Amino acid sequence: QNVSKMLDFYSQFNPSPLSIKKFIDFGLNASEEKSFIFLRKELPVRLANIMKEIALLPDNLLRMPSVIAVNDWYIRSFQEILEFEKKDPNPDILEHFCSELVKIRNRHSDVVETMAQGVLELKESHDVDSHTEHSIQYFLDRFYMSRISIRMLINQHIHLFSALIFGGLLERAPGPNKSKYIGCIDTQCDIVSVIRDAYENARFLCDQYYLASPELILNEIHHNQLEKEQFINIVYVPSHLYHMLFELFKNSMRAVMEYHNTSDLFPPITVTVSRGREDICLKMSDQGGGISRSTTDHLFKYMYSTAPQPSKSDAHTVPLAGYGYGLPISRLYARYFHGDLVLLSCEGYGTDAVIYMKALSNEANELLPIFNKATSRFYRSTLQTGDWSNQATHIGDRQISIHT
Ligand code: W6P
């Protein structure tokens, strides 16, 4: 069909990363027409780049029903946006564009779970070798990052220009608390209140399941007197920050509650917030007994998290449920604007998780996967031959194979 021709065409272009600052400038100045013109090219480019990569997945994964379903959603959405390729941006078209974006966003709302299901289907029907596992890890990081970025673009357009969407109405509502939002970006995101919010919601789940929960201690580091009275603000997407913090709190709480299960005193979770010239750092420290280094390495692996599927029917495991895809996805949210999320654990004591965010909105650029020759080479290559001793002790982690 001619979809594949259009895919070839649009995948030749690299996605154009925007910084948070550009998103803001765009939100303040750009007209709906300008946004429309940008998106009708940029969305197909981003979609085509990742769709080309889906096509490179191992055949047996591509044959899984869930993966086929996801791929079909992408094809449909790609075609729907191409409908606007040659249309004049008159008010009717602009409105139709908005409603198509809403439709597309809804269609893709379960992509993460569906892809995870596809990986499960593969594991249940095939032996997955370590090369396949490595490819899947590489792919899912890029695929989910691409999805985060596409949803960001769609959300910004909808929030800014769709009068139909409740967000659009809410944010234009008059009132004393004039919105400091531009789309889903908060220009004065109060980090401390996001931390408290995520803590309270995780604590609610924790209390439900364990009938108790660790306290929160919050430290804000201020380097000079002037700053002292104000909380640390940042220009950021609060929903992304909330997502990461909620995930980390759940993990820390579970660790603390399980580790101290014989006592009724639970050491608090400490969160420290600091602002440097380059980064804003958020460190969450628990005394939940920590995890081994070999486990730490695994916590960001999709295949590992999918592994010991806590029996889905077992309601017992739901409340602070295991390491689903929560950590790898949270790290993608951090990396999306060139931040990071790292874990550092002392086995036998506790774990620190650090979220880094760029302090300057013009440095907070989107980090986007691009499809090119190097990408296809990656999927074809085998793993490097080991050149350190003792790799055999890491079997299942790394595999020694002859590079071809
Ligand atoms: C743990 C394991 C973990 C993962 C992520 C965040 C915090 C923690 N604490 O023991």
Short mmCIF file of C-alpha atoms and ligand atoms in Angstrom, two decimals:
data_model
loop_
_atom_site.label_atom_id
_atom_site.label_comp_id
_atom_site.label_asym_id
_atom_site.label_seq_id
_atom_site.Cartn_x
_atom_site.Cartn_y
_atom_site.Cartn_z
CA GLN A 1 0.00 0.00 0.00
CA ASN A 2 1.10 3.57 -0.10
CA VAL A 3 1.52 3.68 3.70
CA SER A 4 4.93 2.11 3.35
CA LYS A 5 5.94 4.73 0.79
CA MET A 6 4.88 7.48 3.18
CA LEU A 7 6.75 5.75 5.99
CA ASP A 8 9.88 5.69 3.88
CA PHE A 9 9.42 9.35 3.13
CA TYR A 10 8.76 10.64 6.63
CA SER A 11 11.34 8.41 8.30
CA GLN A 12 14.05 10.16 6.32
CA PHE A 13 13.59 13.23 8.47
CA ASN A 14 14.99 13.45 11.96
CA PRO A 15 12.58 14.50 14.68
CA SER A 16 13.08 18.10 15.82
CA PRO A 17 13.62 18.17 19.57
CA LEU A 18 12.06 21.10 21.42
CA SER A 19 13.31 22.50 24.69
CA ILE A 20 10.95 23.35 27.53
CA LYS A 21 11.73 26.97 26.74
CA LYS A 22 10.65 26.47 23.12
CA PHE A 23 7.43 24.81 24.26
CA ILE A 24 6.76 27.87 26.38
CA ASP A 25 7.61 30.42 23.71
CA PHE A 26 5.46 28.45 21.33
CA GLY A 27 2.60 28.38 23.81
CA LEU A 28 2.81 32.12 24.42
CA ASN A 29 3.27 33.29 20.85
CA ALA A 30 2.33 30.74 18.30
CA SER A 31 -0.99 30.70 16.54
CA GLU A 32 -3.05 27.59 16.14
CA GLU A 33 -2.19 27.62 12.41
CA LYS A 34 1.51 27.58 13.16
CA SER A 35 1.11 24.71 15.58
CA PHE A 36 -0.98 22.83 13.03
CA ILE A 37 1.64 23.30 10.30
CA PHE A 38 4.40 22.16 12.62
CA LEU A 39 2.57 19.09 13.89
CA ARG A 40 1.27 17.80 10.58
CA LYS A 41 4.89 17.28 9.61
CA GLU A 42 6.50 16.57 13.00
CA LEU A 43 3.98 13.97 14.16
CA PRO A 44 4.33 11.83 11.01
CA VAL A 45 8.11 12.18 11.28
CA ARG A 46 8.16 10.94 14.87
CA LEU A 47 5.65 8.20 14.13
CA ALA A 48 7.51 7.04 11.01
CA ASN A 49 10.86 7.00 12.81
CA ILE A 50 9.61 4.63 15.48
CA MET A 51 7.44 2.56 13.13
CA LYS A 52 10.52 1.79 11.06
CA GLU A 53 12.07 0.49 14.23
CA ILE A 54 9.08 -1.65 15.14
CA ALA A 55 9.62 -3.36 11.80
CA LEU A 56 13.14 -4.36 12.88
CA LEU A 57 11.97 -6.27 15.95
CA PRO A 58 12.61 -10.02 16.07
CA ASP A 59 10.04 -11.80 13.93
CA ASN A 60 8.60 -13.90 16.72
CA LEU A 61 7.84 -10.76 18.74
CA LEU A 62 6.26 -9.07 15.71
CA ARG A 63 3.90 -12.01 15.39
CA MET A 64 2.47 -11.61 18.90
CA PRO A 65 -1.16 -10.43 18.81
CA SER A 66 -0.58 -7.51 21.15
CA VAL A 67 2.33 -6.24 19.11
CA ILE A 68 0.26 -6.52 15.94
CA ALA A 69 -2.49 -4.49 17.63
CA VAL A 70 -0.08 -1.74 18.68
CA ASN A 71 1.42 -1.62 15.21
CA ASP A 72 -2.05 -1.29 13.70
CA TRP A 73 -2.83 1.67 15.97
CA TYR A 74 0.34 3.37 14.78
CA ILE A 75 -0.52 2.78 11.13
CA ARG A 76 -4.03 4.16 11.58
CA SER A 77 -2.86 7.24 13.44
CA PHE A 78 -0.12 7.87 10.90
CA GLN A 79 -2.68 7.77 8.10
CA GLU A 80 -5.11 10.00 9.94
CA ILE A 81 -2.55 12.75 10.37
CA LEU A 82 -1.47 12.46 6.75
CA GLU A 83 -5.03 13.42 5.81
CA PHE A 84 -4.06 16.96 6.75
CA GLU A 85 -0.95 17.05 4.58
CA LYS A 86 -2.44 19.31 1.94
CA LYS A 87 -5.30 20.95 3.77
CA ASP A 88 -5.69 24.68 4.31
CA PRO A 89 -5.74 25.62 7.97
CA ASN A 90 -9.21 27.16 8.04
CA PRO A 91 -11.18 27.09 11.33
CA ASP A 92 -13.06 23.91 10.40
CA ILE A 93 -9.89 22.05 9.55
CA LEU A 94 -8.19 23.27 12.72
CA GLU A 95 -11.05 22.04 14.83
CA HIS A 96 -11.13 18.72 13.03
CA PHE A 97 -7.37 18.40 13.56
CA CYS A 98 -7.85 18.88 17.30
CA SER A 99 -10.53 16.25 17.50
CA GLU A 100 -8.41 13.81 15.49
CA LEU A 101 -5.55 14.38 17.94
CA VAL A 102 -7.86 13.61 20.85
CA LYS A 103 -8.97 10.45 19.09
CA ILE A 104 -5.38 9.40 18.45
CA ARG A 105 -4.36 10.10 22.02
CA ASN A 106 -7.18 7.92 23.31
CA ARG A 107 -6.43 5.14 20.88
CA HIS A 108 -2.88 4.93 22.21
CA SER A 109 -3.66 5.23 25.89
CA ASP A 110 -2.95 1.55 26.66
CA VAL A 111 0.16 1.14 24.53
CA VAL A 112 2.49 0.50 27.48
CA GLU A 113 0.37 -2.30 28.92
CA THR A 114 -0.31 -3.78 25.50
CA MET A 115 3.36 -3.85 24.55
CA ALA A 116 4.15 -5.42 27.94
CA GLN A 117 1.51 -8.02 27.16
CA GLY A 118 3.22 -8.68 23.84
CA VAL A 119 6.52 -9.31 25.61
CA LEU A 120 4.72 -11.72 27.96
CA GLU A 121 3.14 -13.50 25.01
CA LEU A 122 6.61 -13.93 23.55
CA LYS A 123 8.04 -15.29 26.78
CA GLU A 124 5.22 -17.76 27.16
CA SER A 125 5.56 -19.08 23.64
CA HIS A 126 9.31 -18.92 22.94
CA ASP A 127 12.67 -19.19 24.62
CA VAL A 128 14.06 -15.69 24.64
CA ASP A 129 17.83 -15.60 24.14
CA SER A 130 19.91 -12.80 25.57
CA HIS A 131 20.34 -11.10 22.22
CA THR A 132 16.57 -10.87 21.80
CA GLU A 133 16.27 -9.67 25.35
CA HIS A 134 18.86 -6.96 24.70
CA SER A 135 17.03 -5.88 21.52
CA ILE A 136 13.75 -5.68 23.37
CA GLN A 137 15.28 -3.55 26.12
CA TYR A 138 16.84 -1.22 23.55
CA PHE A 139 13.62 -1.02 21.58
CA LEU A 140 11.22 -0.46 24.48
CA ASP A 141 13.32 2.38 25.88
CA ARG A 142 13.21 4.10 22.50
CA PHE A 143 9.61 3.19 21.78
CA TYR A 144 8.26 4.45 25.11
CA MET A 145 10.40 7.58 24.87
CA SER A 146 9.01 8.26 21.42
CA ARG A 147 5.52 7.80 22.82
CA ILE A 148 6.16 10.22 25.70
CA SER A 149 7.34 12.82 23.20
CA ILE A 150 4.43 12.36 20.81
CA ARG A 151 1.93 12.62 23.64
CA MET A 152 3.66 15.75 24.86
CA LEU A 153 3.24 17.39 21.43
CA ILE A 154 -0.39 16.31 21.17
CA ASN A 155 -1.21 17.40 24.71
CA GLN A 156 0.34 20.82 24.20
CA HIS A 157 -1.69 21.44 21.06
CA ILE A 158 -4.93 20.21 22.62
CA HIS A 159 -4.45 22.15 25.84
CA LEU A 160 -3.59 25.35 24.04
CA PHE A 161 -6.14 25.29 21.27
CA SER A 162 -9.01 22.99 22.00
CA ALA A 163 -11.92 24.83 23.59
CA LEU A 164 -13.73 21.51 23.84
CA ILE A 165 -11.29 19.97 26.23
CA PHE A 166 -11.89 20.58 29.89
CA GLY A 167 -8.23 21.50 30.31
CA GLY A 168 -8.60 24.32 27.87
CA LEU A 169 -11.56 25.71 29.76
CA LEU A 170 -10.07 25.20 33.18
CA GLU A 171 -6.85 26.91 32.38
CA ARG A 172 -8.50 29.93 30.91
CA ALA A 173 -10.88 30.21 33.82
CA PRO A 174 -10.55 33.59 35.51
CA GLY A 175 -9.72 33.74 39.18
CA PRO A 176 -7.15 34.89 41.67
CA ASN A 177 -4.96 31.86 41.02
CA LYS A 178 -4.14 32.84 37.45
CA SER A 179 -2.77 29.83 35.71
CA LYS A 180 0.96 29.49 35.50
CA TYR A 181 0.45 26.58 33.14
CA ILE A 182 1.28 26.59 29.47
CA GLY A 183 -0.33 23.43 28.25
CA CYS A 184 0.93 20.79 30.65
CA ILE A 185 4.05 22.76 31.59
CA ASP A 186 3.97 24.57 34.91
CA THR A 187 6.21 27.63 34.73
CA GLN A 188 6.40 27.74 38.52
CA CYS A 189 6.21 24.09 39.38
CA ASP A 190 6.40 23.88 43.16
CA ILE A 191 8.50 20.78 43.62
CA VAL A 192 7.72 20.43 47.31
CA SER A 193 3.99 20.28 46.77
CA VAL A 194 4.42 17.65 44.06
CA ILE A 195 6.55 15.64 46.50
CA ARG A 196 3.91 15.91 49.24
CA ASP A 197 1.16 14.98 46.83
CA ALA A 198 3.01 11.88 45.59
CA TYR A 199 3.91 10.95 49.17
CA GLU A 200 0.32 11.24 50.41
CA ASN A 201 -1.05 9.12 47.60
CA ALA A 202 1.59 6.42 48.00
CA ARG A 203 1.09 6.52 51.74
CA PHE A 204 -2.63 5.94 51.27
CA LEU A 205 -1.87 2.68 49.43
CA CYS A 206 0.73 1.75 52.01
CA ASP A 207 -1.64 2.32 54.94
CA GLN A 208 -4.29 0.25 53.23
CA TYR A 209 -2.05 -2.71 52.86
CA TYR A 210 0.32 -2.53 55.84
CA LEU A 211 -1.90 -0.54 58.24
CA ALA A 212 1.01 1.82 58.79
CA SER A 213 3.47 3.85 56.76
CA PRO A 214 6.81 5.61 57.12
CA GLU A 215 6.85 9.35 57.76
CA LEU A 216 8.26 11.84 55.29
CA ILE A 217 11.13 14.16 56.13
CA LEU A 218 11.66 16.88 53.58
CA ASN A 219 14.84 18.93 53.33
CA GLU A 220 15.25 21.85 51.03
CA ILE A 221 18.80 22.97 50.54
CA HIS A 222 19.23 26.71 50.08
CA HIS A 223 22.59 28.17 49.31
CA ASN A 224 21.90 31.74 50.26
CA GLN A 225 19.68 33.72 52.58
CA LEU A 226 17.81 35.43 49.75
CA GLU A 227 16.32 32.21 48.51
CA LYS A 228 15.32 31.06 51.92
CA GLU A 229 11.74 32.12 52.03
CA GLN A 230 10.78 30.64 48.71
CA PHE A 231 10.34 27.04 47.76
CA ILE A 232 12.34 25.66 44.93
CA ASN A 233 10.42 26.17 41.71
CA ILE A 234 11.16 24.82 38.29
CA VAL A 235 9.70 25.03 34.82
CA TYR A 236 8.59 21.46 34.31
CA VAL A 237 5.78 19.05 33.53
CA PRO A 238 4.34 18.32 36.99
CA SER A 239 2.60 15.15 35.84
CA HIS A 240 5.96 13.68 34.78
CA LEU A 241 7.56 14.58 38.10
CA TYR A 242 4.58 13.19 39.99
CA HIS A 243 4.79 9.94 38.05
CA MET A 244 8.45 9.44 39.01
CA LEU A 245 7.99 10.39 42.65
CA PHE A 246 4.90 8.26 43.15
CA GLU A 247 6.76 5.28 41.74
CA LEU A 248 9.80 5.87 43.96
CA PHE A 249 7.69 6.41 47.07
CA LYS A 250 5.81 3.15 46.50
CA ASN A 251 9.10 1.26 46.17
CA SER A 252 10.64 2.88 49.21
CA MET A 253 7.56 2.38 51.36
CA ARG A 254 7.26 -1.23 50.43
CA ALA A 255 10.94 -1.82 51.21
CA VAL A 256 10.67 -0.08 54.59
CA MET A 257 7.49 -1.90 55.57
CA GLU A 258 8.77 -5.32 54.52
CA TYR A 259 12.19 -4.88 56.10
CA HIS A 260 10.89 -3.68 59.46
CA ASN A 261 7.91 -5.98 59.54
CA THR A 262 8.67 -7.28 63.01
CA SER A 263 8.77 -3.89 64.67
CA ASP A 264 6.20 -1.17 64.80
CA LEU A 265 8.72 1.58 64.31
CA PHE A 266 9.42 2.49 60.75
CA PRO A 267 12.32 4.71 59.75
CA PRO A 268 11.14 7.72 57.75
CA ILE A 269 11.72 8.35 54.08
CA THR A 270 13.88 11.42 53.60
CA VAL A 271 13.64 13.57 50.50
CA THR A 272 16.28 16.23 49.89
CA VAL A 273 15.81 18.88 47.22
CA SER A 274 18.67 21.00 46.00
CA ARG A 275 19.23 23.45 43.20
CA GLY A 276 22.60 23.71 41.54
CA ARG A 277 23.66 25.77 38.56
CA GLU A 278 23.07 22.92 36.17
CA ASP A 279 20.67 20.55 37.90
CA ILE A 280 17.87 20.39 40.33
CA CYS A 281 18.33 17.23 42.35
CA LEU A 282 15.84 15.26 44.33
CA LYS A 283 17.17 12.50 46.52
CA MET A 284 14.82 10.02 48.17
CA SER A 285 16.45 7.92 50.87
CA ASP A 286 14.87 4.92 52.52
CA GLN A 287 16.17 2.54 55.16
CA GLY A 288 14.37 -0.41 53.68
CA GLY A 289 17.30 -2.81 53.85
CA GLY A 290 18.60 -2.03 50.38
CA ILE A 291 19.03 -4.35 47.45
CA SER A 292 22.03 -6.15 46.01
CA ARG A 293 23.97 -4.61 43.15
CA SER A 294 22.94 -7.43 40.88
CA THR A 295 19.29 -6.66 41.62
CA THR A 296 19.78 -2.93 41.12
CA ASP A 297 20.97 -3.60 37.57
CA HIS A 298 17.81 -5.54 36.84
CA LEU A 299 15.27 -3.05 38.12
CA PHE A 300 15.30 -1.06 34.90
CA LYS A 301 14.91 -4.10 32.67
CA TYR A 302 11.58 -4.66 31.04
CA MET A 303 12.13 -8.39 30.69
CA TYR A 304 13.07 -8.74 34.33
CA SER A 305 10.09 -6.84 35.60
CA THR A 306 7.80 -8.85 33.38
CA ALA A 307 9.39 -12.03 34.69
CA PRO A 308 7.86 -13.22 37.94
CA GLN A 309 4.36 -12.04 37.00
CA PRO A 310 2.77 -11.72 40.42
CA SER A 311 -0.29 -13.85 39.72
CA LYS A 312 -2.73 -11.35 38.33
CA SER A 313 -5.64 -12.75 40.30
CA ASP A 314 -3.75 -12.34 43.55
CA ALA A 315 -5.27 -9.16 44.96
CA HIS A 316 -2.78 -9.52 47.79
CA THR A 317 0.03 -8.16 45.61
CA VAL A 318 -1.84 -5.23 44.11
CA PRO A 319 -1.51 -2.28 46.50
CA LEU A 320 2.19 -1.47 46.25
CA ALA A 321 2.58 -3.85 43.36
CA GLY A 322 6.00 -4.96 42.26
CA TYR A 323 8.50 -3.44 39.97
CA GLY A 324 6.23 -3.47 36.91
CA TYR A 325 7.42 -1.10 34.23
CA GLY A 326 7.33 1.70 36.78
CA LEU A 327 11.04 2.26 37.19
CA PRO A 328 12.16 2.05 33.56
CA ILE A 329 9.33 4.34 32.49
CA SER A 330 10.08 6.78 35.30
CA ARG A 331 13.67 6.94 34.18
CA LEU A 332 12.48 7.74 30.65
CA TYR A 333 10.41 10.63 32.00
CA ALA A 334 13.53 11.94 33.73
CA ARG A 335 15.69 11.50 30.64
CA TYR A 336 13.08 12.96 28.31
CA PHE A 337 14.19 16.50 29.18
CA HIS A 338 17.82 15.50 29.67
CA GLY A 339 17.56 14.67 33.33
CA ASP A 340 18.12 11.24 34.85
CA LEU A 341 16.98 8.85 37.52
CA VAL A 342 19.53 6.69 39.31
CA LEU A 343 19.42 4.17 42.13
CA LEU A 344 22.19 3.67 44.63
CA SER A 345 21.66 1.01 47.22
CA CYS A 346 23.56 -0.21 50.23
CA GLU A 347 22.50 -3.78 50.73
CA GLY A 348 21.65 -4.36 54.37
CA TYR A 349 20.73 -0.72 54.98
CA GLY A 350 18.71 1.21 52.43
CA THR A 351 18.38 2.76 49.01
CA ASP A 352 18.82 6.24 47.59
CA ALA A 353 17.03 7.22 44.43
CA VAL A 354 18.03 10.48 42.77
CA ILE A 355 16.03 12.39 40.19
CA TYR A 356 17.99 14.97 38.22
CA MET A 357 16.26 17.70 36.26
CA LYS A 358 17.87 20.42 34.17
CA ALA A 359 17.68 23.68 36.10
CA LEU A 360 17.50 25.79 32.94
CA SER A 361 14.54 25.44 30.62
CA ASN A 362 16.61 26.16 27.53
CA GLU A 363 18.86 23.20 28.39
CA ALA A 364 15.90 20.94 28.99
CA ASN A 365 15.75 19.57 25.45
CA GLU A 366 13.70 16.62 24.38
CA LEU A 367 15.78 13.47 24.07
CA LEU A 368 14.40 11.62 21.07
CA PRO A 369 15.25 8.34 19.37
CA ILE A 370 16.14 8.75 15.73
CA PHE A 371 16.00 6.03 13.18
CA ASN A 372 19.06 5.61 11.00
CA LYS A 373 21.61 3.09 9.77
CA ALA A 374 23.13 2.75 13.22
CA THR A 375 19.74 1.75 14.56
CA SER A 376 19.28 -1.05 12.05
CA ARG A 377 22.85 -2.16 12.63
CA PHE A 378 22.08 -2.44 16.33
CA TYR A 379 19.20 -4.83 15.79
CA ARG A 380 21.26 -7.00 13.45
CA SER A 381 24.42 -7.16 15.53
CA THR A 382 25.20 -9.73 18.16
CA LEU A 383 26.59 -8.81 21.53
CA GLN A 384 30.24 -8.00 21.91
CA THR A 385 32.65 -10.71 22.80
CA GLY A 386 33.50 -10.47 26.46
CA ASP A 387 36.87 -8.90 27.19
CA TRP A 388 36.78 -9.05 30.98
CA SER A 389 37.31 -12.18 33.04
CA ASN A 390 34.54 -13.85 34.95
CA GLN A 391 31.70 -13.01 32.66
CA ALA A 392 30.47 -16.51 33.17
CA THR A 393 29.32 -15.47 36.62
CA HIS A 394 26.90 -13.11 34.94
CA ILE A 395 25.19 -15.67 32.78
CA GLY A 396 21.76 -14.49 31.86
CA ASP A 397 22.95 -10.97 32.35
CA ARG A 398 25.42 -10.73 29.54
CA GLN A 399 26.22 -13.39 27.07
CA ILE A 400 29.48 -14.16 25.43
CA SER A 401 29.06 -14.59 21.75
CA ILE A 402 31.26 -14.21 18.76
CA HIS A 403 30.85 -10.86 17.09
CA THR A 404 29.97 -11.20 13.45
C1 W6P B 1 14.32 -0.39 47.69
C2 W6P B 1 14.22 -0.85 46.26
C3 W6P B 1 13.89 0.43 45.57
C4 W6P B 1 13.68 0.71 44.24
C5 W6P B 1 13.39 2.02 43.86
C6 W6P B 1 13.31 3.02 44.80
C7 W6P B 1 13.53 2.75 46.14
C8 W6P B 1 13.82 1.45 46.53
N1 W6P B 1 14.08 0.94 47.79
O1 W6P B 1 14.59 -1.12 48.64
#
